[in-house]
């Protein structure tokens, strides 16, 4: 039997965390958005308000709905504020050790009936669940970026995830107006198992001099009708996140075809992570993006 979900906790107020808070509040759930930094929380709330305002301008929602959604979100620097949540979704950086530490801390604060989920885009749900006190009540709920616009959510069961947890998660996602794709617990799941090797191959194409940044992106936009070129998309996702996912694929599947391109590694080592640092395969510091190669 599915559990009744009324209050959502979101750990992380970055682009994924504030997006999850946004759609949850808009769907009528009370939300606690937790982060270590008050500045990040302020930025996250500002982003939510800006995105809600754009929905109002497009007549997708009313201004009253925008105000009501904002009123349902409580930003908090303390994990104690998550204690009475029915579902807590972790949306921290894509590093397994960081996520494990978060789960070990938050599980001591939650009520026994609370479900814990990870928004991980690639890491084993079974392994993450094993770091908690409730593996049967742990599940992967992987939202796509940007969360308010993307229709799909992947649901991933760990080996111990029980039916009630899965049914509750599916019902929650459906109430958000999203479509569910169920994935087995394999490295990178469905979307990123297909998408990230394509991006990595585009980076190899650049690395090997087959084409420059503009040519590669134009080829895929005009030749395959992709809405964004793969290098532009990599910058949007974050090159550090792309590298983390490729490393998970390479290590988890032990196949050389998933080896991260050395150029991707070099960009990450340089701190050129894409849009969030203003430089990646494009330089975003001017009036319009300029290719860096």
Coordinates of C-alpha atoms in Angstrom, one line a residue:
X1 CA 0.0 0.0 0.0
X2 CA 1.4 3.4 -1.0
X3 CA 2.2 5.8 1.8
X4 CA 0.5 9.3 1.9
X5 CA 3.0 12.0 1.0
X6 CA 2.2 15.5 2.2
X7 CA 5.6 17.1 3.0
X8 CA 8.7 16.9 0.8
X9 CA 12.3 17.5 1.8
X10 CA 14.8 18.5 -0.8
X11 CA 18.5 18.4 0.1
X12 CA 20.4 20.8 -2.2
X13 CA 19.2 24.1 -3.7
X14 CA 21.2 24.0 -7.0
X15 CA 19.6 23.8 -10.4
X16 CA 18.2 20.3 -9.7
X17 CA 17.2 20.9 -6.1
X18 CA 15.4 24.1 -6.7
X19 CA 13.7 22.6 -9.7
X20 CA 12.4 19.7 -7.6
X21 CA 11.2 22.1 -4.9
X22 CA 9.5 24.2 -7.6
X23 CA 7.5 21.4 -9.2
X24 CA 6.6 19.8 -5.8
X25 CA 5.3 23.1 -4.4
X26 CA 3.4 23.9 -7.6
X27 CA 1.7 20.5 -7.3
X28 CA 0.5 21.4 -3.8
X29 CA 3.1 19.7 -1.6
X30 CA 4.7 21.5 1.4
X31 CA 8.5 21.7 0.8
X32 CA 11.6 22.1 2.9
X33 CA 14.6 23.0 0.8
X34 CA 17.8 22.4 2.7
X35 CA 21.3 23.6 1.9
X36 CA 24.5 24.4 3.9
X37 CA 24.7 27.9 2.6
X38 CA 22.1 30.8 3.2
X39 CA 23.5 32.4 0.0
X40 CA 22.7 29.3 -2.0
X41 CA 19.3 29.1 -0.5
X42 CA 18.6 32.7 -1.4
X43 CA 19.8 32.1 -5.0
X44 CA 17.7 28.9 -5.2
X45 CA 14.5 30.8 -4.1
X46 CA 15.3 33.6 -6.5
X47 CA 15.6 31.0 -9.3
X48 CA 12.3 29.4 -8.4
X49 CA 10.5 32.8 -8.3
X50 CA 12.1 33.7 -11.7
X51 CA 11.0 30.4 -13.3
X52 CA 7.5 30.6 -11.8
X53 CA 7.2 34.2 -13.1
X54 CA 8.1 32.9 -16.6
X55 CA 5.4 30.4 -16.3
X56 CA 3.0 33.2 -15.4
X57 CA 4.1 35.3 -18.4
X58 CA 3.5 32.3 -20.7
X59 CA 0.0 31.8 -19.0
X60 CA 1.0 28.3 -18.0
X61 CA 0.0 29.2 -14.3
X62 CA -1.7 32.1 -12.6
X63 CA 0.1 34.6 -10.4
X64 CA -1.9 33.3 -7.4
X65 CA -0.5 29.8 -8.1
X66 CA 3.0 31.3 -8.2
X67 CA 2.5 33.0 -4.8
X68 CA 1.0 29.9 -3.3
X69 CA 3.9 27.7 -4.5
X70 CA 6.5 30.1 -3.0
X71 CA 4.6 30.1 0.3
X72 CA 4.8 26.3 0.4
X73 CA 8.6 26.3 0.2
X74 CA 10.6 26.8 3.5
X75 CA 14.4 27.3 2.9
X76 CA 16.5 25.9 5.8
X77 CA 20.2 25.5 6.6
X78 CA 19.4 22.9 9.2
X79 CA 18.8 19.2 8.5
X80 CA 16.6 19.1 11.6
X81 CA 13.9 20.8 9.6
X82 CA 13.5 17.7 7.5
X83 CA 12.5 15.6 10.6
X84 CA 8.7 15.5 9.8
X85 CA 9.0 15.1 6.0
X86 CA 7.3 12.1 4.4
X87 CA 9.7 12.0 1.5
X88 CA 13.3 13.4 1.4
X89 CA 15.0 13.7 -2.0
X90 CA 18.8 14.2 -2.1
X91 CA 20.0 16.4 -4.9
X92 CA 23.6 17.0 -4.0
X93 CA 26.8 16.8 -6.2
X94 CA 27.2 13.6 -8.2
X95 CA 29.8 12.1 -5.8
X96 CA 29.0 8.9 -4.0
X97 CA 31.0 9.7 -0.8
X98 CA 29.1 13.0 -0.5
X99 CA 25.7 11.4 -0.9
X100 CA 26.5 8.6 1.5
X101 CA 27.5 11.1 4.2
X102 CA 24.3 13.0 3.7
X103 CA 22.1 9.9 4.0
X104 CA 23.9 8.7 7.1
X105 CA 23.3 12.1 8.7
X106 CA 19.7 12.7 7.6
X107 CA 18.4 9.2 8.4
X108 CA 19.1 9.7 12.1
X109 CA 16.7 12.7 12.1
X110 CA 13.8 11.2 10.0
X111 CA 10.7 9.5 11.3
X112 CA 10.7 5.7 10.6
X113 CA 8.0 5.9 8.0
X114 CA 9.8 8.5 5.8
X115 CA 11.0 7.5 2.4
X116 CA 14.5 8.5 1.2
X117 CA 15.3 9.1 -2.4
X118 CA 18.3 10.1 -4.5
X119 CA 18.2 12.2 -7.6
X120 CA 21.5 10.6 -8.7
X121 CA 21.9 10.4 -12.5
X122 CA 24.2 7.4 -12.5
X123 CA 25.2 5.9 -9.1
X124 CA 23.9 2.5 -7.9
X125 CA 20.7 2.9 -5.9
X126 CA 21.5 -0.4 -4.1
X127 CA 24.8 0.9 -2.9
X128 CA 23.4 4.2 -1.8
X129 CA 20.5 2.4 0.0
X130 CA 23.1 0.3 1.9
X131 CA 24.4 3.5 3.6
X132 CA 21.0 4.1 5.2
X133 CA 19.0 2.6 8.0
X134 CA 16.0 1.9 5.6
X135 CA 17.1 0.3 2.3
X136 CA 13.6 -1.0 1.7
X137 CA 12.3 2.6 1.9
X138 CA 15.0 4.0 -0.5
X139 CA 14.6 4.6 -4.2
X140 CA 16.1 6.5 -7.1
X141 CA 13.9 9.4 -8.4
X142 CA 15.9 10.9 -11.2
X143 CA 14.5 14.2 -12.6
X144 CA 15.7 15.6 -15.9
X145 CA 17.2 19.1 -16.2
X146 CA 15.6 21.7 -16.3
X147 CA 13.1 20.1 -13.9
X148 CA 10.1 22.4 -14.5
X149 CA 10.2 21.8 -18.3
X150 CA 11.2 18.2 -18.7
X151 CA 8.4 15.7 -18.7
X152 CA 10.3 12.5 -17.7
X153 CA 11.4 11.1 -14.4
X154 CA 13.3 7.8 -14.1
X155 CA 12.4 5.6 -11.2
X156 CA 15.0 3.1 -10.1
X157 CA 14.6 0.4 -7.5
X158 CA 17.5 -0.9 -5.4
X159 CA 17.6 -4.6 -4.7
X160 CA 15.9 -4.0 -1.3
X161 CA 13.3 -1.4 -2.4
X162 CA 9.8 -2.6 -1.4
X163 CA 6.6 -2.4 -3.4
X164 CA 5.0 0.3 -1.2
X165 CA 8.0 2.6 -1.6
X166 CA 7.9 2.1 -5.4
X167 CA 4.2 2.7 -5.6
X168 CA 4.4 5.8 -3.4
X169 CA 7.2 7.2 -5.6
X170 CA 5.3 6.5 -8.8
X171 CA 2.2 8.2 -7.4
X172 CA 4.2 11.2 -6.3
X173 CA 5.8 11.7 -9.7
X174 CA 2.4 11.3 -11.4
X175 CA 1.0 14.1 -9.2
X176 CA 3.8 16.4 -10.4
X177 CA 2.5 15.9 -13.9
X178 CA 5.6 13.9 -15.0
X179 CA 5.9 10.7 -17.0
X180 CA 7.6 7.7 -15.4
X181 CA 10.3 5.6 -17.0
X182 CA 11.3 2.6 -14.9
X183 CA 14.9 1.6 -15.0
X184 CA 16.9 -1.3 -13.6
X185 CA 19.7 -0.4 -11.3
X186 CA 22.5 -0.4 -13.9
X187 CA 25.2 2.4 -14.1
X188 CA 23.6 5.7 -15.5
X189 CA 20.2 4.1 -15.9
X190 CA 18.5 4.7 -19.2
X191 CA 18.8 8.4 -20.3
X192 CA 22.4 8.9 -19.3
X193 CA 23.5 5.5 -20.5
X194 CA 22.5 6.6 -24.0
X195 CA 23.1 10.4 -23.8
X196 CA 26.5 10.7 -22.0
X197 CA 28.4 8.4 -24.4
X198 CA 27.1 10.5 -27.2
X199 CA 28.4 13.6 -25.6
X200 CA 31.7 11.9 -24.8
X201 CA 32.0 10.9 -28.4
X202 CA 31.3 14.5 -29.5
X203 CA 34.2 15.5 -27.2
X204 CA 36.5 12.9 -28.8
X205 CA 35.4 14.3 -32.2
X206 CA 36.7 17.7 -31.0
X207 CA 39.8 16.2 -29.4
X208 CA 40.8 14.4 -32.5
X209 CA 40.3 17.5 -34.7
X210 CA 37.4 16.0 -36.8
X211 CA 35.6 19.3 -36.3
X212 CA 35.6 22.4 -34.2
X213 CA 33.0 23.3 -31.5
X214 CA 30.7 25.2 -33.9
X215 CA 30.8 22.5 -36.6
X216 CA 30.1 19.6 -34.2
X217 CA 27.1 21.4 -32.6
X218 CA 25.7 22.6 -35.9
X219 CA 26.1 19.1 -37.4
X220 CA 23.9 17.5 -34.6
X221 CA 21.4 20.4 -34.5
X222 CA 20.9 20.6 -38.3
X223 CA 21.8 17.1 -39.3
X224 CA 20.0 15.2 -36.5
X225 CA 17.4 17.8 -35.4
X226 CA 18.8 17.9 -31.8
X227 CA 17.5 21.0 -30.0
X228 CA 21.0 21.6 -28.6
X229 CA 24.4 20.6 -29.8
X230 CA 26.2 17.9 -27.7
X231 CA 29.0 20.3 -26.6
X232 CA 26.4 23.1 -25.7
X233 CA 24.5 20.5 -23.8
X234 CA 27.6 19.3 -22.0
X235 CA 28.2 22.9 -20.8
X236 CA 24.5 23.1 -19.7
X237 CA 24.7 19.8 -17.7
X238 CA 28.1 20.7 -16.2
X239 CA 31.4 19.1 -17.4
X240 CA 32.1 17.8 -13.9
X241 CA 28.8 16.0 -13.9
X242 CA 29.4 14.6 -17.4
X243 CA 32.8 13.3 -16.2
X244 CA 31.4 11.8 -13.1
X245 CA 28.8 9.9 -15.1
X246 CA 31.3 8.6 -17.6
X247 CA 33.5 7.5 -14.8
X248 CA 30.6 5.6 -13.3
X249 CA 29.9 3.9 -16.6
X250 CA 33.6 3.1 -17.3
X251 CA 34.1 1.6 -13.8
X252 CA 30.7 0.0 -13.5
X253 CA 30.6 -1.7 -16.9
X254 CA 34.4 -2.2 -17.4
X255 CA 34.2 -1.4 -21.1
X256 CA 36.7 0.8 -22.9
X257 CA 34.0 2.4 -25.0
X258 CA 33.0 4.4 -21.9
X259 CA 36.5 5.8 -21.2
X260 CA 36.1 9.6 -20.5
X261 CA 37.7 11.7 -23.3
X262 CA 41.1 13.2 -22.0
X263 CA 39.9 16.6 -23.2
X264 CA 36.9 16.4 -20.9
X265 CA 39.2 15.5 -18.0
X266 CA 41.4 18.5 -18.9
X267 CA 38.5 21.0 -19.0
X268 CA 37.3 19.7 -15.6
X269 CA 40.9 20.0 -14.1
X270 CA 41.0 23.5 -15.4
X271 CA 37.8 24.4 -13.6
X272 CA 36.1 25.0 -16.9
X273 CA 32.8 23.3 -16.0
X274 CA 30.4 25.0 -18.5
X275 CA 27.7 27.6 -17.9
X276 CA 28.0 27.5 -14.1
X277 CA 31.6 28.7 -14.2
X278 CA 31.2 30.8 -17.3
X279 CA 33.6 28.7 -19.4
X280 CA 33.5 25.3 -20.9
X281 CA 33.3 24.4 -24.6
X282 CA 32.0 27.9 -24.9
X283 CA 33.0 31.1 -23.1
X284 CA 29.9 32.8 -21.6
X285 CA 31.5 35.9 -20.2
X286 CA 30.6 38.2 -23.1
X287 CA 27.4 39.2 -24.8
X288 CA 27.1 35.8 -26.6
X289 CA 28.8 32.4 -26.1
X290 CA 32.1 32.1 -28.0
X291 CA 33.6 28.6 -28.7
X292 CA 36.8 28.0 -26.7
X293 CA 38.3 25.6 -29.4

